[in-house]
Short mmCIF file of C-alpha atoms in Angstrom, two decimals:
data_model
loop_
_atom_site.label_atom_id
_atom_site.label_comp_id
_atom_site.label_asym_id
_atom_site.label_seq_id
_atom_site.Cartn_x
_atom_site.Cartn_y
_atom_site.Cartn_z
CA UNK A 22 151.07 165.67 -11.80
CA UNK A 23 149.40 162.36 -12.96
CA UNK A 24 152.40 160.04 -11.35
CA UNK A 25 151.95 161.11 -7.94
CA UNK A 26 148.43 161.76 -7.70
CA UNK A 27 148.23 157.31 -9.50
CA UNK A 28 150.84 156.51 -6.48
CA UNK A 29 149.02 158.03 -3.96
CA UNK A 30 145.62 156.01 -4.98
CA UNK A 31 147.39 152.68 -5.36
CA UNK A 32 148.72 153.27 -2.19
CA UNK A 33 145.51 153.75 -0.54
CA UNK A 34 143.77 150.72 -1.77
CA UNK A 35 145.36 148.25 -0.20
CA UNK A 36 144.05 150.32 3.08
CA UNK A 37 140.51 150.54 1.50
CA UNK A 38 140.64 146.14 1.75
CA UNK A 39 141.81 145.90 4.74
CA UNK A 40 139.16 148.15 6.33
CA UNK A 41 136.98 145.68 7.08
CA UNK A 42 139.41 143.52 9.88
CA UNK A 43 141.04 146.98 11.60
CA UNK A 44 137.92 149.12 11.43
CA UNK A 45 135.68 148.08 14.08
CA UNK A 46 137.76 145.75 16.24
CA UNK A 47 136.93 142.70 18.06
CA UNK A 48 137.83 144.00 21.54
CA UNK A 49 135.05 147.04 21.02
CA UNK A 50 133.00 145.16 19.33
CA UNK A 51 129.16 145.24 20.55
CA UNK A 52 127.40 142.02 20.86
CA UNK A 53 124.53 142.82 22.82
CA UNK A 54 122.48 143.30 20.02
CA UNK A 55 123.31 140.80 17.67
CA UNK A 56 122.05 137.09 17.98
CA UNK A 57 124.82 134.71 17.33
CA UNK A 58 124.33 133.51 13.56
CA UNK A 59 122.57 130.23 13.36
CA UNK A 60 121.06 127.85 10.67
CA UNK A 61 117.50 126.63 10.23
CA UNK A 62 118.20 123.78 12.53
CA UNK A 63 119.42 125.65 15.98
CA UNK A 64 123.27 124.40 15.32
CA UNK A 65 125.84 127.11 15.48
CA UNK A 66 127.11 127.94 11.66
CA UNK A 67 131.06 127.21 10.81
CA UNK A 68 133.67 129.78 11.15
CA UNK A 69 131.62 131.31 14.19
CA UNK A 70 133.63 132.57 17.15
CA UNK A 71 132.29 130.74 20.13
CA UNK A 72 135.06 132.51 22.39
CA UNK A 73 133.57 136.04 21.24
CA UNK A 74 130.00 135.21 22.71
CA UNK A 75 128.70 136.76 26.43
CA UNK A 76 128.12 134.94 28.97
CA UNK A 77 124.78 135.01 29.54
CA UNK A 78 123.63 137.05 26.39
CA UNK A 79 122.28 135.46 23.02
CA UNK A 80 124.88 132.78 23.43
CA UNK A 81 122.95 130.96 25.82
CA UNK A 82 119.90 131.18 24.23
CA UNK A 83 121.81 129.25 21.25
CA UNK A 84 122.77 126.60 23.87
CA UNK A 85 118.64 126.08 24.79
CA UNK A 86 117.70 126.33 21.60
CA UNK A 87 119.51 122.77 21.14
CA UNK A 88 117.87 121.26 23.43
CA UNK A 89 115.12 122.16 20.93
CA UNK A 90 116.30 119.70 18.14
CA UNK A 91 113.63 116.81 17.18
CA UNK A 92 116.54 114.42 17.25
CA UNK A 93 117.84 115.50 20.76
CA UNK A 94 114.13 115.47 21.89
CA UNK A 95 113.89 112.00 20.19
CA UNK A 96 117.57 111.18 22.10
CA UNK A 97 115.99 111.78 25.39
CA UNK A 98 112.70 110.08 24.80
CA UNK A 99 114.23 106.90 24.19
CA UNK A 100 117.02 107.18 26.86
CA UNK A 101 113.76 107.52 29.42
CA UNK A 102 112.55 104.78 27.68
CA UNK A 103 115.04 102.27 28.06
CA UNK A 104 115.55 103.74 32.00
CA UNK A 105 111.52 103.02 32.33
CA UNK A 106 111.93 99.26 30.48
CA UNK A 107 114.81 98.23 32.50
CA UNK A 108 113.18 99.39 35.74
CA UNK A 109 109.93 97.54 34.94
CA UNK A 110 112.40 94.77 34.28
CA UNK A 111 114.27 94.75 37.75
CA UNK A 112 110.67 94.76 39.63
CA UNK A 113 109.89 92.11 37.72
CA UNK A 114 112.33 90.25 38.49
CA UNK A 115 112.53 90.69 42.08
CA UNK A 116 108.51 90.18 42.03
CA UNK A 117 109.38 86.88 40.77
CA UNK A 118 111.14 86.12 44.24
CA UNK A 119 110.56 88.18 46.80
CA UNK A 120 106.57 89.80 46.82
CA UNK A 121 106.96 93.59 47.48
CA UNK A 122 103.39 94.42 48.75
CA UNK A 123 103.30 91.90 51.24
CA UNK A 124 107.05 93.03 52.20
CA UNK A 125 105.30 96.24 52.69
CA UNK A 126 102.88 94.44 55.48
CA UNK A 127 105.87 93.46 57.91
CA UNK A 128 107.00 97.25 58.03
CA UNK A 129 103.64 98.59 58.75
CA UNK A 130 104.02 99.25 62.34
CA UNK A 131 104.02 102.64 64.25
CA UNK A 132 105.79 103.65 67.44
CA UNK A 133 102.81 102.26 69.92
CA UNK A 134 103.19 99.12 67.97
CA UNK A 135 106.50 98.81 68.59
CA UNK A 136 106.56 99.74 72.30
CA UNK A 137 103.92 97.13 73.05
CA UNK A 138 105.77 94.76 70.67
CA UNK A 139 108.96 94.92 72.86
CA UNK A 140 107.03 94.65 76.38
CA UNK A 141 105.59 91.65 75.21
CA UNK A 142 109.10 90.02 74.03
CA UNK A 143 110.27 90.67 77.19
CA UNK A 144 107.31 90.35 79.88
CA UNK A 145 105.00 87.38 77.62
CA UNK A 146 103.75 85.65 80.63
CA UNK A 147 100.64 88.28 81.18
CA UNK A 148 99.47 88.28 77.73
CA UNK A 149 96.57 86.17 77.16
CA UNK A 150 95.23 86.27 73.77
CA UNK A 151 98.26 84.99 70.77
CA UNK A 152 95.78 84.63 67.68
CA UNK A 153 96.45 86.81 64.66
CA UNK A 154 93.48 88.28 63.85
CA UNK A 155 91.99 87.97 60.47
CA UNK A 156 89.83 90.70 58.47
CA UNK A 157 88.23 89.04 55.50
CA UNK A 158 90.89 86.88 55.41
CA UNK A 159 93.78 88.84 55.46
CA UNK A 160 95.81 89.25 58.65
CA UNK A 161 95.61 92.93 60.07
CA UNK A 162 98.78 94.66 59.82
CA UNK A 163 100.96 95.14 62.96
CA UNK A 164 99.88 98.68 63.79
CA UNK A 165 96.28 97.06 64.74
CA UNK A 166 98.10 94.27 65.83
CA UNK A 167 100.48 93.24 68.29
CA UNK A 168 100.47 89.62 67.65
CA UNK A 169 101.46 89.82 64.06
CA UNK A 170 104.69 89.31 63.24
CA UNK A 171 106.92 91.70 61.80
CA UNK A 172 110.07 92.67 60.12
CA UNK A 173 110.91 96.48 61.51
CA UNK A 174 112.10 95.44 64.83
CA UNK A 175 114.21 92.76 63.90
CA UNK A 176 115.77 94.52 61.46
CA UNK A 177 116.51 97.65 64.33
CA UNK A 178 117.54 95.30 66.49
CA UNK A 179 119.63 93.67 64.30
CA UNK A 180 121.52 97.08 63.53
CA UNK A 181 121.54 98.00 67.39
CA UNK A 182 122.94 94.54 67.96
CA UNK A 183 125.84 95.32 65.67
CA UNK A 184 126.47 98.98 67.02
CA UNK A 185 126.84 97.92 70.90
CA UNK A 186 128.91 94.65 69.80
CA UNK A 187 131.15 97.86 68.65
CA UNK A 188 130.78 99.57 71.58
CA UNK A 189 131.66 96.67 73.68
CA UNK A 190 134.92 95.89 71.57
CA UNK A 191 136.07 98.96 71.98
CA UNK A 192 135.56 98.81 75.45
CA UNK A 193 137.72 95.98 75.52
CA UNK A 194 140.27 97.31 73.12
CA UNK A 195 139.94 94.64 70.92
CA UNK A 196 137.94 96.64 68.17
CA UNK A 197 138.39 95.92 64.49
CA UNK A 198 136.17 96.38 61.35
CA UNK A 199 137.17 92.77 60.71
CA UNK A 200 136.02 91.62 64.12
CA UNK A 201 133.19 93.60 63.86
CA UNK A 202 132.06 92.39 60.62
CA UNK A 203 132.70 88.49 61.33
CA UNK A 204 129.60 89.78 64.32
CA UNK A 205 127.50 90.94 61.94
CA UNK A 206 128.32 88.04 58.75
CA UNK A 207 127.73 85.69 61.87
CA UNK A 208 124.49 87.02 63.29
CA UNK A 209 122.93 86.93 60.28
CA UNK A 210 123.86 83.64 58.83
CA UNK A 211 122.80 81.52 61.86
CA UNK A 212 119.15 83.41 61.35
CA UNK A 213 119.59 81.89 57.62
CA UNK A 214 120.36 78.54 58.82
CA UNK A 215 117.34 78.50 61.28
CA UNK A 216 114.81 79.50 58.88
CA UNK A 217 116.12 77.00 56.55
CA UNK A 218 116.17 74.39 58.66
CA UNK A 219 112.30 75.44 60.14
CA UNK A 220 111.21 75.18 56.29
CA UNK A 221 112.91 71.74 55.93
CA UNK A 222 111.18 70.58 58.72
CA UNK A 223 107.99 71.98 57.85
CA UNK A 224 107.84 70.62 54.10
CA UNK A 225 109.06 67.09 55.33
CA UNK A 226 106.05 67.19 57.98
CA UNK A 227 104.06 68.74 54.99
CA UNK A 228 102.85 71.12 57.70
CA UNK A 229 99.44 73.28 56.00
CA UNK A 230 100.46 76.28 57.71
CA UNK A 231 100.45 80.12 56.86
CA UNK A 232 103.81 80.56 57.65
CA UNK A 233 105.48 82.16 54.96
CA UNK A 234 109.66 82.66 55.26
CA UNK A 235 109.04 86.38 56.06
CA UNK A 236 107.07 85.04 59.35
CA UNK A 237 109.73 82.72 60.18
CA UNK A 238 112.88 85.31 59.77
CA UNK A 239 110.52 87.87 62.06
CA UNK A 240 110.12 85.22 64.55
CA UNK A 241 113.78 84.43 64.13
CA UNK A 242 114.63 87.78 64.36
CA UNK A 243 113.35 88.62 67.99
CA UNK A 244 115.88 87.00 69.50
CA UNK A 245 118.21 90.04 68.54
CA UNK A 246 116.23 92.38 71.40
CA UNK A 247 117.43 89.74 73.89
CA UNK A 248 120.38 89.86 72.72
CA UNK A 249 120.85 93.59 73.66
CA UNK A 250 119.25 93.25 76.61
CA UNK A 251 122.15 90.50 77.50
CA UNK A 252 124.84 92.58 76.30
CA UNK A 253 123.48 95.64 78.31
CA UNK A 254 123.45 93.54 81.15
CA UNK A 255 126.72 92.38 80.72
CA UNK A 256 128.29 95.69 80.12
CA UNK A 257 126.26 97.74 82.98
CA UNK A 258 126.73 94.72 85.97
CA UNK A 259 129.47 92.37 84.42
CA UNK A 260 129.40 89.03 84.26
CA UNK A 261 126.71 88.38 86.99
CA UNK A 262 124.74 90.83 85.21
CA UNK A 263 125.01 89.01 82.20
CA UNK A 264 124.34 85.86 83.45
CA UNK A 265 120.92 86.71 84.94
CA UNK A 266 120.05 89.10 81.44
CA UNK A 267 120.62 85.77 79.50
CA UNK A 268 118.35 83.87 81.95
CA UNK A 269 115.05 86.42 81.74
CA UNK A 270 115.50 86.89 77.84
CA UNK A 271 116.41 83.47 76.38
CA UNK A 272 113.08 82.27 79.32
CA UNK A 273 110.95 85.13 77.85
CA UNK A 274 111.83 84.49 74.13
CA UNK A 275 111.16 80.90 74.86
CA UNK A 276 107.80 81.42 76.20
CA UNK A 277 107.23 84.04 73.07
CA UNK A 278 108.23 81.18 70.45
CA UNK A 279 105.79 78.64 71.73
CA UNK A 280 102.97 80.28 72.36
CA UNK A 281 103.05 81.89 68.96
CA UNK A 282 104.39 79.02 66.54
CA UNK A 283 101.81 76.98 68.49
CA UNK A 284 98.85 79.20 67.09
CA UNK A 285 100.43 78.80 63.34
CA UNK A 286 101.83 75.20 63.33
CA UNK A 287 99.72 73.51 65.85
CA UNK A 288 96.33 75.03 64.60
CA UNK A 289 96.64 73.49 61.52
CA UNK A 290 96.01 70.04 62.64
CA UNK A 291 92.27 70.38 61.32
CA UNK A 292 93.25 70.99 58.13
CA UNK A 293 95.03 67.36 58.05
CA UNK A 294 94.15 65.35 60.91
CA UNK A 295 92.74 62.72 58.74
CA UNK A 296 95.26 60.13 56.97
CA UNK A 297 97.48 57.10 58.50
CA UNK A 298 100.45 59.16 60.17
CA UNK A 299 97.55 61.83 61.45
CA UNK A 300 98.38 60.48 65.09
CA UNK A 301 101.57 61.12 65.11
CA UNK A 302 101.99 64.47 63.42
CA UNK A 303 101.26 66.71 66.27
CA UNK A 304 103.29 65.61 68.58
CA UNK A 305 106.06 65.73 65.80
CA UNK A 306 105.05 69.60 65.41
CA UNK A 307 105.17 69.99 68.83
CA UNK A 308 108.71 68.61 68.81
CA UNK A 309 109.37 71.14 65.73
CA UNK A 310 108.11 74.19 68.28
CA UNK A 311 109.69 73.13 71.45
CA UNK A 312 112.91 72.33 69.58
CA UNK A 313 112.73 76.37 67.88
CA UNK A 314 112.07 77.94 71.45
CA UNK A 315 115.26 75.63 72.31
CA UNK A 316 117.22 76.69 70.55
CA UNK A 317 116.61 80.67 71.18
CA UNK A 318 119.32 80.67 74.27
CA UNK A 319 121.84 78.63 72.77
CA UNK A 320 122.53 81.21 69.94
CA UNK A 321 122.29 84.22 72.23
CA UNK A 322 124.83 82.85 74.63
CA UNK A 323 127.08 82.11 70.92
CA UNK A 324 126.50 85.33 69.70
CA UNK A 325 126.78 87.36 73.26
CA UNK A 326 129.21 85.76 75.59
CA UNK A 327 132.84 86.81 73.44
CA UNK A 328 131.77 90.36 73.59
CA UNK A 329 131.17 90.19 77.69
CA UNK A 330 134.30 89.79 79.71
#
């Protein structure tokens, strides 16, 4: 009676182990009440099934709690940091060049601004008073008034320039991104050159004016608006159309351009009138303004007349 009853208990032990793994198993297992096991630092402990947790359920709460590390904190800090140095950096650099506040004074202009701004580019001969005016001496901004000069419109006009010279190509069926770029690449660099060329002039005169380059790129820069008003009137009444367009806008611009360089280069005779070539400085500078207004209608007609057929 012993031998059986000592085979039947060694046969149950084994079972007895292996209760542990077959008892309660994984598929029925409820985890909705036990947090995932974790150490004293918020890491997930070895030998942990990460496939076995919820979605949603204690799991994730492991997942924010790392976020909660003093080294992850101390991570991010100095990631935000290095982001904050290097921007500092960049406006620094760019400060060095290019001054971002007074940027900010060509693009202060509002809609009435800009309406005015554009009858008096294209109808100057009525306007009577061209002096900037001054409050304690800084030049108002554009939105209180119309003769300052400005960035905002040249820019648009630059962009509508660009758009119709599309619209005109493909008119003609002769659009292409490359043609269409070389337009834009081209309109832009003979505005480079001019300016350029103005500030050589200007430092070889050693002309004491307030003209900065962004005063010479917006003055260089209006002559975009004619330039859509020359394509319009190419595309809308042909070449007769754009023949007479050319005529009002490059006369107009011309008239603009002189009577506004001649308030900024011309006014500043006083400051250096006296000396041994104070004779014949002005009429240089008047040769400097004339010769800008001049050459307004040359580069419309280059930039204008391929795209009117």
């Amino acid at each position: 009676m012993d031998l059986p009853h000592h085979g039947y208990r060694a046969s149950v032990k084994p079972r007895a182990r292996a209760g542990p793994h077959t008892r309660d198993p994984l598929l029925f297992e409820d985890t909705s009440s036990a947090a995932p096991p974790m150490n004293n630092q918020g890491y997930y402990t070895p030998g942990y099934n990460m496939g076995g947790a919820p979605v949603g359920g204690p799991g994730d709460a492991g997942v924010n709690n790392l976020f909660a590390d003093p080294m992850a904190s101390a991570a991010m800090m100095y990631g935000s940091s290095l982001a904050n140095q290097g921007k500092d950096i960049v406006n620094k650099e760019i400060s060095r060049y290019v001054s971002v506040n007074k940027l900010k004074y060509f693009f202060a202009v509002d809609s009435k601004y800009v309406m005015k701004k554009l009858l008096l580019l294209m109808f100057p001969y009525t306007h009577q008073d061209w002096e900037v005016r001054y409050h304690r001496d800084t030049p108002l901004t554009p939105r209180h008034d119309v003769n300052a000069p400005d960035l905002y419109i040249p820019s648009m006009a630059f962009i509508t320039y660009i758009l119709l010279a599309g619209m005109a190509l493909g008119i003609q069926k002769r659009f292409s991104p490359e043609v269409l770029g070389l337009c834009a690449s081209t309109a832009l660099v003979w505005v480079v050159i001019e300016v350029l060329v103005m500030l050589l002039c200007l430092y070889i005169l050693s002309v004491h004016s307030d003209l900065s380059i962004f005063d010479l790129f917006a003055y260089s820069g209006y002559k975009y608006v004619g330039m859509i008003f020359t394509v319009l009137g190419g595309l809308l009444f042909g070449s007769d159309g754009y023949f007479v367009a050319l005529t009002w806008s490059s006369c107009a611009l011309m008239f603009f351009i002189v009577r506004s360089l001649k308030m900024k280069i011309l006014s500043s005779l006083s400051h250096d009138s006296m000396g041994a070539g104070a004779t014949a400085k002005p009429r240089l500078r008047l040769y400097i303004t004339v010769a800008t207004a001049t050459f307004q209608p040359i580069i419309i007609y280059w930039l204008t007349s391929h795209l009117v057929r």
